[in-house]
Short mmCIF file of C-alpha atoms in Angstrom, two decimals:
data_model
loop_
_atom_site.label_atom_id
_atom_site.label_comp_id
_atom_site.label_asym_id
_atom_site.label_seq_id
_atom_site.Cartn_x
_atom_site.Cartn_y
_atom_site.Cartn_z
CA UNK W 1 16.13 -4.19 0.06
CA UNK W 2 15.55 -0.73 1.80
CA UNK W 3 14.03 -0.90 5.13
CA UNK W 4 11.54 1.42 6.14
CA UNK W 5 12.08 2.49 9.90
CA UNK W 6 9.07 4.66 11.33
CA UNK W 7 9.30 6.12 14.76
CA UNK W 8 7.68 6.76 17.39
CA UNK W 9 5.30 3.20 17.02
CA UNK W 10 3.14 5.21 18.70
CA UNK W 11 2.47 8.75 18.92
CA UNK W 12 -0.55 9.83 21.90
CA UNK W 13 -1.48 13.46 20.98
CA UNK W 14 -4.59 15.70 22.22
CA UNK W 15 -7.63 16.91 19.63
CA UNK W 16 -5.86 20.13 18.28
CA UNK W 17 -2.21 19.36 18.86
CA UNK W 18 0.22 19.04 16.26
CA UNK W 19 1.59 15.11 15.72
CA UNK W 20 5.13 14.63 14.19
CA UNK W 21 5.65 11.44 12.73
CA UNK W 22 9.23 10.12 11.56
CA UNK W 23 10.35 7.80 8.60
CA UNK W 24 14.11 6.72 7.90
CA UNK W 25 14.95 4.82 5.03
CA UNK W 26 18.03 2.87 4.72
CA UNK W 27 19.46 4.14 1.98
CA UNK W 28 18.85 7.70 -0.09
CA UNK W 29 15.26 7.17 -1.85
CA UNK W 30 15.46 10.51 -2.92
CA UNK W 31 11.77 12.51 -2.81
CA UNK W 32 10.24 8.77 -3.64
CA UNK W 33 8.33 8.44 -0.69
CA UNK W 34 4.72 8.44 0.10
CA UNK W 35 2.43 8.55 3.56
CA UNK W 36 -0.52 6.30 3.69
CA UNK W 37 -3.56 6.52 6.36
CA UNK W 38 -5.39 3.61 7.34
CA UNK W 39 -8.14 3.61 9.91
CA UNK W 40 -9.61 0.15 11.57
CA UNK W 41 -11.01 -2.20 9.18
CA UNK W 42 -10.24 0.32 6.36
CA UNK W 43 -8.03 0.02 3.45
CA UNK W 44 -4.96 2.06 3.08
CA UNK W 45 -5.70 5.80 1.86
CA UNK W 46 -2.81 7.87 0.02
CA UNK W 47 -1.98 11.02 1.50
CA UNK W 48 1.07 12.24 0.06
CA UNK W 49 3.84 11.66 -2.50
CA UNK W 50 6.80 12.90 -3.95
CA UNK W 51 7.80 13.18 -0.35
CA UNK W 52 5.66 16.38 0.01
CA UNK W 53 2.70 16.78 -2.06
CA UNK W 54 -0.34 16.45 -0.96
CA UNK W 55 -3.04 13.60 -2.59
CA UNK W 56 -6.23 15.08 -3.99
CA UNK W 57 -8.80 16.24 -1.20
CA UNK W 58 -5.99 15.51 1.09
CA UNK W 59 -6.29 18.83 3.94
CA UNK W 60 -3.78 21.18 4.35
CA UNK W 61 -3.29 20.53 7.92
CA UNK W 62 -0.94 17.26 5.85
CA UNK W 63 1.98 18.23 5.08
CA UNK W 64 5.46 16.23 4.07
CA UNK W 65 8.62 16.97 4.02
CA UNK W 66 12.57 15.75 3.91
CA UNK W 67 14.70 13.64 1.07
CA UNK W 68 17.36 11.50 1.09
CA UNK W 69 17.02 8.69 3.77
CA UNK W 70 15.00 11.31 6.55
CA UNK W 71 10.89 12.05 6.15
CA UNK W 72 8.35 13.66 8.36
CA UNK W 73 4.70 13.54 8.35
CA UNK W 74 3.08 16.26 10.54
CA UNK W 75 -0.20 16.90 11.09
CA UNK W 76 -0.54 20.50 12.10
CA UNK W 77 -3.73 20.14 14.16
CA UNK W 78 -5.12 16.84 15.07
CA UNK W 79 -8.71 16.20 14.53
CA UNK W 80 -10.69 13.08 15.72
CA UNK W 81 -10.75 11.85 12.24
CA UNK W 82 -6.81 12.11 11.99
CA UNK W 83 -6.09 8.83 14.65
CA UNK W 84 -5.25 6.15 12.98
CA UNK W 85 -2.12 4.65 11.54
CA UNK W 86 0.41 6.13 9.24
CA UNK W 87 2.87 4.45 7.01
CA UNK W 88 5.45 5.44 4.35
CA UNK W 89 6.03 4.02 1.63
CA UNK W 90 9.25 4.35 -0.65
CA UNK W 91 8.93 3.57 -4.38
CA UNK W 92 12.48 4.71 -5.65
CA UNK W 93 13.90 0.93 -6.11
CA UNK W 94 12.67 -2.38 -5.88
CA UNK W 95 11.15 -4.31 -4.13
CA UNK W 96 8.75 -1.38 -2.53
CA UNK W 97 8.92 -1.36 1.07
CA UNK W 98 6.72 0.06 3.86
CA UNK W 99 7.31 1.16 7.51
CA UNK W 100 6.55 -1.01 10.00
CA UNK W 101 3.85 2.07 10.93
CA UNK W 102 3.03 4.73 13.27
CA UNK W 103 -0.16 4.71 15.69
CA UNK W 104 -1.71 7.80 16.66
CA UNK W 105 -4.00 7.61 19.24
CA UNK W 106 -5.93 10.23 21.30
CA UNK W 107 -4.40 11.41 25.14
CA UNK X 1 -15.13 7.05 -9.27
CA UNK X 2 -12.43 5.30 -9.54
CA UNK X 3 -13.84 1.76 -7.89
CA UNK X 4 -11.54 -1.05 -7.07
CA UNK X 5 -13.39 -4.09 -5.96
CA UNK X 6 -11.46 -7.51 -5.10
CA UNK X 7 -12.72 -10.80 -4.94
CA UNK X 8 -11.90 -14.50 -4.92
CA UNK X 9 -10.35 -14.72 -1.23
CA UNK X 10 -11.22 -17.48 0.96
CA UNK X 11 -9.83 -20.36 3.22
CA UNK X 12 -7.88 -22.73 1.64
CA UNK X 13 -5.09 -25.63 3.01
CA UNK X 14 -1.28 -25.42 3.00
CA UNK X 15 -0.04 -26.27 -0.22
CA UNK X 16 -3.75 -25.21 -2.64
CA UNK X 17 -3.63 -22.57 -4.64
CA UNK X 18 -5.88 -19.24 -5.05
CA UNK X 19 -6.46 -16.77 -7.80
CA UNK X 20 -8.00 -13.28 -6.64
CA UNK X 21 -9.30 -10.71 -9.22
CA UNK X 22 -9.30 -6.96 -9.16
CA UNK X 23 -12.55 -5.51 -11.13
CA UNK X 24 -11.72 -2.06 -12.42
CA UNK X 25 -13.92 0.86 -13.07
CA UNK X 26 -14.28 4.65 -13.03
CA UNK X 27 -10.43 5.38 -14.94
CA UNK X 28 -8.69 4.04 -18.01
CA UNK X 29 -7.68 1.12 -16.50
CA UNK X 30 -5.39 -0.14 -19.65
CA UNK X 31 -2.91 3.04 -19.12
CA UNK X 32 -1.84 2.41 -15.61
CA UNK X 33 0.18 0.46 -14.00
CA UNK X 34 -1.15 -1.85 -10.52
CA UNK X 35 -0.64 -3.68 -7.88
CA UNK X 36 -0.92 -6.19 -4.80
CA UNK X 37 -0.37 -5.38 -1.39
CA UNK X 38 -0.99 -7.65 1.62
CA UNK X 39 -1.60 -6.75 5.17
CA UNK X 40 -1.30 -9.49 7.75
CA UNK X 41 -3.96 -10.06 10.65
CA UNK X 42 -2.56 -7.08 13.32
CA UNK X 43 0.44 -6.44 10.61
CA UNK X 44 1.81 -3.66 8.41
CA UNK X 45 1.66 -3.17 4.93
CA UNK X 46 3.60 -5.56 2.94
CA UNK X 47 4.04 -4.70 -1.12
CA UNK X 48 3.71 -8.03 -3.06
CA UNK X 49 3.89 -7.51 -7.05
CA UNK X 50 2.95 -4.97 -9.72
CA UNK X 51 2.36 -5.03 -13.50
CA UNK X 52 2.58 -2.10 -15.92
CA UNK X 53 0.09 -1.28 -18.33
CA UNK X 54 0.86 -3.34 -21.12
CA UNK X 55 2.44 -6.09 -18.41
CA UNK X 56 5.71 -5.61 -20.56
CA UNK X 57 6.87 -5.39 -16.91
CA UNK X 58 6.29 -7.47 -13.91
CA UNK X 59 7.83 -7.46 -10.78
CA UNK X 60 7.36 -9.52 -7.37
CA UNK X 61 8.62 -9.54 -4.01
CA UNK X 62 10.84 -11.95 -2.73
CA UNK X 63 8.71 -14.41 -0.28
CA UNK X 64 6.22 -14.96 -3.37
CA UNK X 65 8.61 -15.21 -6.21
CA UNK X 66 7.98 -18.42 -7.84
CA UNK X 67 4.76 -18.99 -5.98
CA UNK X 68 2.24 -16.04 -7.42
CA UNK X 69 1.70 -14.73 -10.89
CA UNK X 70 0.57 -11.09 -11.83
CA UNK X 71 -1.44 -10.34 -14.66
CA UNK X 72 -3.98 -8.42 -16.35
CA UNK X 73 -6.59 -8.18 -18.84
CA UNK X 74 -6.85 -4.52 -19.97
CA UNK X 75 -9.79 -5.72 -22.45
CA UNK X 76 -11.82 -6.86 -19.10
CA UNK X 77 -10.29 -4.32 -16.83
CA UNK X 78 -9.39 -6.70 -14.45
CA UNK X 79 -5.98 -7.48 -12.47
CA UNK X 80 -5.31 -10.62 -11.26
CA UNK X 81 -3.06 -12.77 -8.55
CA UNK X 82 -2.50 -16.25 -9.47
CA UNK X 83 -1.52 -18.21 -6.30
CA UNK X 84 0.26 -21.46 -5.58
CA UNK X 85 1.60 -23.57 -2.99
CA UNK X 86 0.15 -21.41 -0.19
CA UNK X 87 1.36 -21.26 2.90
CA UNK X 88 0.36 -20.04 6.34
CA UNK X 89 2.43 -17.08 6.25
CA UNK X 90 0.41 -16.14 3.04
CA UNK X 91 -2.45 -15.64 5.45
CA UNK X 92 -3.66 -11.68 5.00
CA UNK X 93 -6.11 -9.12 3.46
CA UNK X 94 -4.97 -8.81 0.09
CA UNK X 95 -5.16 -5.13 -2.09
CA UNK X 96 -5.77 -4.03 -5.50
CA UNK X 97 -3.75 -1.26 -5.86
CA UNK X 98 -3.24 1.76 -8.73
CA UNK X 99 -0.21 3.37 -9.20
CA UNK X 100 -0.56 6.79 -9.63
CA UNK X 101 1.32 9.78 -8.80
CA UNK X 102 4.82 9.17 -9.09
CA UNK X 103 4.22 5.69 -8.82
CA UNK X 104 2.67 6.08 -5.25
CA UNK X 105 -0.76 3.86 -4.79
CA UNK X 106 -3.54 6.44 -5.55
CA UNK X 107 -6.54 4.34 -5.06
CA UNK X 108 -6.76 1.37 -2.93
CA UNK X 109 -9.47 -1.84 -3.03
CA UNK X 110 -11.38 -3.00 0.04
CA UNK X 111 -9.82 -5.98 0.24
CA UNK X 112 -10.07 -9.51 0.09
CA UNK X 113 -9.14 -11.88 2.95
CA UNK X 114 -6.87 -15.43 2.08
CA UNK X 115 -6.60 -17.60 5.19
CA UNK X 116 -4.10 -20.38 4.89
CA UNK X 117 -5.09 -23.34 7.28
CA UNK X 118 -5.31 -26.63 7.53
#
């Protein structure tokens, strides 16, 4: 099984910062990865796959990057809407695994 | 839309079993593959089977192998999760998922909540 390791747990940013969020994978998933958003008594929303692209209606200020076994989510300016919690997702073998998730929440 | 609306949660005892249904509407639901994920009171995200389209395949993660059964009827667009010999541990919100992209979950039901209790 791959394990999912995302880091920080928690991530306290300011309205307009930028938020980097980590995601290591155990072993090389390639570019099958993808970033979820899920907000408090909300279901899980996709926001990107393929490691990097960006989900329809997802905004720009989303964007994805790495391969391999080393992902980042950044955010490039936080609004109110963006705190919640992030997870990634890798779909390259089975079983699919998640990260244990990322919290960001306003400082 | 593409509309994803669970049902058939509930509590239930240790050892009962549980089906949940997925009603399916707004896409061609017989052309994609889906899926259940579970969540945990306070937990992550926790991937528990998937079904392609024609449910040639079928795949299931390890804690509810032998235990739940995936399947589908493409003529009532509707995915279902057989479940049996619950436990406590099965305790969570339970999601309808579509694979889309890349086989990343695109659209994502509201949920329905098992509780596992005697």
């Amino acid at each position: 099984e791959i394990v999912m390791t995302q880091s920080p747990a928690t991530l306290s940013v300011s309205p307009g910062e930028r938020g980097t969020l980590s995601c290591r994978a155990s072993q090389s998933v390639t570019s099958n990865l993808a970033w979820y958003q899920q907000k408090p008594g909300q279901a899980p929303r996709l926001l990107i796959y393929g490691a990097s692209t960006r989900a329809t209606g997802i905004p720009a200020r989303f964007s994805g990057s790495g391969s391999g076994t080393e992902f980042t989510l950044t955010i490039s300016s936080l609004q109110s809407e963006d705190f919640a919690v992030y997870y990634c997702q890798q779909y390259n073998n089975w079983p699919l695994t998640f990260g244990g998730g990322t919290k960001v929440e306003i400082k | 839309e593409v509309q994803l609306v669970e049902s058939g949660g509930g509590l239930v005892k240790p050892g009962e079993s549980l089906t949940l249904s997925c009603a399916a509407s707004g896409f061609t639901f017989r052309s994609y593959s889906m899926n259940w994920v579970r969540q945990a009171p306070g937990k992550g995200l926790e991937w528990v089977s998937s079904i392609t389209s024609s449910s040639t395949y079928i795949n299931y993660a390890d804690s509810v192998r032998g235990r739940f059964t995936i399947s589908r009827d493409n003529a009532k667009n509707s995915l279902y999760l057989h479940m049996n010999s619950l436990r406590a541990e099965d305790t969570a919100v339970y999601y309808c998922t579509r694979e889309g992209m890349e086989s990343s979950s695109d659209y994502w039901g509201q949920g329905t909540l098992v509780t596992v209790s005697s």
